[in-house]
Coordinates of C-alpha atoms in Angstrom, one line a residue:
A29 CA -12.2 19.9 20.5
V30 CA -9.2 18.0 18.9
V31 CA -6.4 19.8 18.5
S32 CA -4.1 18.9 15.5
T33 CA -0.4 18.9 16.3
Q34 CA 0.9 19.2 12.9
S35 CA 4.6 19.8 12.8
T36 CA 5.2 23.3 11.3
G37 CA 8.2 24.3 13.2
L38 CA 10.8 22.5 11.0
N39 CA 11.4 23.0 7.3
P40 CA 11.6 19.4 5.9
K41 CA 13.8 21.1 3.1
T42 CA 16.5 21.6 5.5
V43 CA 16.1 19.3 8.5
N44 CA 15.7 15.5 8.6
Q45 CA 13.5 15.4 11.6
F46 CA 12.8 11.8 11.6
G47 CA 16.0 10.0 11.2
K48 CA 17.3 7.6 8.5
S49 CA 14.8 6.3 6.1
Q50 CA 15.1 2.7 4.5
S51 CA 14.1 3.8 1.0
Q52 CA 14.2 6.7 -1.4
F53 CA 10.9 7.8 -0.1
G54 CA 12.3 9.2 3.1
H55 CA 14.6 11.3 1.1
L56 CA 11.8 12.7 -1.1
Y57 CA 9.8 13.4 2.1
N58 CA 12.6 15.1 3.9
T59 CA 13.0 17.5 0.7
G60 CA 9.4 18.4 0.7
S61 CA 8.8 16.5 -2.6
I62 CA 5.9 14.5 -1.1
P63 CA 2.4 16.5 -1.1
C64 CA 1.2 15.3 2.2
K65 CA 2.4 15.3 5.7
L66 CA 1.5 13.5 9.0
S67 CA -1.1 15.2 11.2
H68 CA -0.8 14.1 14.9
G69 CA -4.2 13.6 16.4
S70 CA -4.8 13.0 20.1
V71 CA -5.6 9.4 19.4
N72 CA -5.2 8.6 15.6
H73 CA -3.1 10.0 13.0
R74 CA -3.9 11.3 9.6
L75 CA -2.5 12.7 6.4
V76 CA -3.0 16.2 5.4
W77 CA -2.5 16.8 1.6
N78 CA -1.1 20.0 0.2
E79 CA -3.7 20.0 -2.3
P80 CA -6.8 17.6 -2.9
P81 CA -5.3 14.2 -3.8
E82 CA -7.5 13.6 -6.6
N83 CA -6.0 16.5 -8.3
L84 CA -2.5 15.0 -8.2
S85 CA -0.7 13.2 -10.8
Y86 CA -0.2 9.6 -9.7
D87 CA 3.1 9.3 -11.7
P88 CA 5.4 9.0 -10.0
L89 CA 3.6 9.7 -6.7
L90 CA 2.0 6.4 -6.3
V91 CA 5.2 4.5 -7.3
H92 CA 7.1 6.4 -4.7
F93 CA 4.4 5.3 -2.0
A94 CA 4.7 1.7 -3.3
E95 CA 8.5 1.9 -2.9
G96 CA 8.1 3.2 0.7
L97 CA 5.8 0.2 1.8
T98 CA 8.9 -1.4 3.2
E99 CA 9.6 1.6 5.6
K100 CA 9.7 0.5 9.2
Q101 CA 10.4 4.1 10.7
H102 CA 7.7 6.2 11.8
P103 CA 6.4 8.6 10.1
Y104 CA 7.5 7.0 6.8
N105 CA 5.7 3.8 7.4
F106 CA 2.5 5.6 8.2
I107 CA 2.5 7.9 5.3
T108 CA 3.5 5.5 2.7
R109 CA 0.9 2.9 3.5
E110 CA -1.9 5.3 4.2
A111 CA -1.2 7.5 1.2
F112 CA -1.1 4.4 -1.1
V113 CA -4.5 3.4 0.1
E114 CA -5.8 6.8 0.1
L115 CA -5.1 7.3 -3.6
C116 CA -6.3 4.0 -4.7
E117 CA -9.7 4.5 -2.8
L118 CA -10.3 7.9 -4.5
P119 CA -13.3 7.7 -6.9
G120 CA -12.0 7.1 -10.6
S121 CA -8.5 6.2 -9.3
G122 CA -8.3 3.0 -11.6
D123 CA -7.7 5.1 -14.6
K124 CA -4.6 6.8 -13.0
V125 CA -3.4 3.4 -11.4
L126 CA -3.6 1.3 -14.4
P127 CA -0.8 2.8 -16.2
L128 CA 1.6 2.4 -13.4
L129 CA 0.6 -1.2 -12.6
T130 CA 4.0 -2.8 -13.9
R131 CA 6.0 -0.3 -11.8
L132 CA 3.9 -0.9 -8.8
M133 CA 4.3 -4.7 -8.7
P134 CA 8.0 -5.2 -7.7
P135 CA 7.7 -3.0 -4.5
L136 CA 4.3 -4.3 -3.6
K137 CA 5.8 -7.9 -3.8
Q138 CA 8.7 -6.8 -1.8
A139 CA 6.6 -5.6 1.0
L140 CA 4.7 -8.9 1.0
M141 CA 8.0 -10.9 1.2
S142 CA 9.2 -8.9 4.1
Q143 CA 10.0 -10.6 7.5
D144 CA 8.3 -7.6 9.4
K145 CA 4.8 -8.4 9.9
E146 CA 3.8 -4.8 9.9
V147 CA 5.5 -4.1 6.7
V148 CA 3.6 -7.3 5.4
K149 CA 0.2 -6.3 6.8
G150 CA 0.8 -2.9 4.9
G151 CA 1.4 -4.7 1.8
F152 CA -1.8 -6.8 2.1
R153 CA -3.7 -3.7 2.8
A154 CA -2.2 -1.9 -0.2
T155 CA -3.0 -4.9 -2.3
Q156 CA -6.7 -4.8 -1.2
A157 CA -6.8 -1.1 -2.1
L158 CA -5.1 -1.7 -5.5
S159 CA -7.6 -4.5 -6.3
N160 CA -10.5 -2.5 -5.3
S161 CA -9.1 0.3 -7.7
I162 CA -8.3 -1.6 -10.9
K163 CA -10.5 -4.7 -10.3
S164 CA -9.7 -7.6 -12.7
H165 CA -7.0 -5.6 -14.5
L166 CA -4.8 -7.0 -11.6
N167 CA -5.4 -10.6 -12.7
P168 CA -2.3 -10.8 -15.1
H169 CA 0.0 -9.8 -12.3
L170 CA -1.6 -12.1 -9.5
K171 CA 1.0 -14.8 -10.1
L172 CA 3.7 -12.3 -9.0
L173 CA 1.9 -11.3 -6.0
L174 CA 0.5 -14.7 -4.8
A175 CA 3.9 -16.3 -4.0
P176 CA 4.3 -14.9 -0.4
F177 CA 0.6 -15.4 0.4
S178 CA 1.0 -19.2 1.2
K179 CA 3.7 -18.5 3.7
W180 CA 1.6 -16.1 5.6
M181 CA -1.5 -18.2 5.4
N182 CA 0.0 -20.7 7.8
N183 CA 0.8 -17.9 10.2
A184 CA -2.0 -17.8 13.1
T185 CA -1.8 -14.0 13.5
M186 CA -1.7 -13.3 9.7
K187 CA -4.3 -15.9 8.4
D188 CA -7.4 -13.5 8.7
T189 CA -5.6 -10.6 6.8
V190 CA -4.5 -13.1 4.0
L191 CA -8.0 -14.6 3.7
A192 CA -9.4 -11.1 3.6
T193 CA -7.1 -10.1 0.9
L194 CA -7.6 -13.2 -1.2
H195 CA -11.4 -12.6 -1.1
I196 CA -11.1 -9.2 -2.4
L197 CA -8.9 -10.5 -5.0
E198 CA -11.4 -13.2 -6.0
D199 CA -14.4 -10.7 -5.6
N200 CA -12.7 -8.1 -8.2
G201 CA -10.9 -10.5 -10.4
H202 CA -13.7 -13.2 -10.7
K203 CA -13.3 -16.7 -11.9
E204 CA -9.7 -16.0 -13.4
A205 CA -8.4 -14.6 -10.1
Y206 CA -10.0 -17.7 -8.3
Q207 CA -8.3 -20.1 -10.7
Q208 CA -4.8 -18.4 -9.8
I209 CA -5.4 -18.2 -6.2
K210 CA -6.3 -22.0 -6.2
K211 CA -3.0 -22.9 -7.9
K212 CA -0.9 -21.1 -5.5
I213 CA -3.0 -21.9 -2.5
P214 CA -4.8 -25.3 -3.0
T215 CA -6.6 -25.1 0.4
Y216 CA -8.2 -21.9 -0.4
S217 CA -12.2 -21.8 -0.6
S218 CA -14.1 -19.7 -2.9
I219 CA -16.4 -17.0 -1.6
C220 CA -18.5 -17.1 -4.6
G221 CA -19.4 -20.6 -3.7

């Protein structure tokens, strides 16, 4: 049997058990304002939500997770990246995400422009989840997001992640997304043939 070693001994409202955070997210997490916590498994970590995530208001929660995408310190980095993706992947999430889109773009772009590869990978994963949630509604914002893609496209360890993200953007955004991608990354080949 797998035993969860979820921390329950420390009160996050009174003890900062994880050290200094790089964003507002860490402060919110340490004061108990984030409705999930890290559950340490024997092999993999996972999130445990205080209530079913589909019942949560995404405003401002999803924005806080987006702002935390640049976190490098454990557990903040895991929580922000995983929670952002989990909320975007919930059925019907698009209706909750769409009104927040303009507030999600700046922190998402910041994560994609980071020099830290793990932060950037989290940014690509978040972009994929966001695209799958809101489909072609992301198209008007692609110009803002695509700028960092070409830099990472030339990095051998990141190229597959970049291509996978571009394919998802094209698949969800159709011809309009493809045209925007092609302007920023002329070497990109369409998955739609």
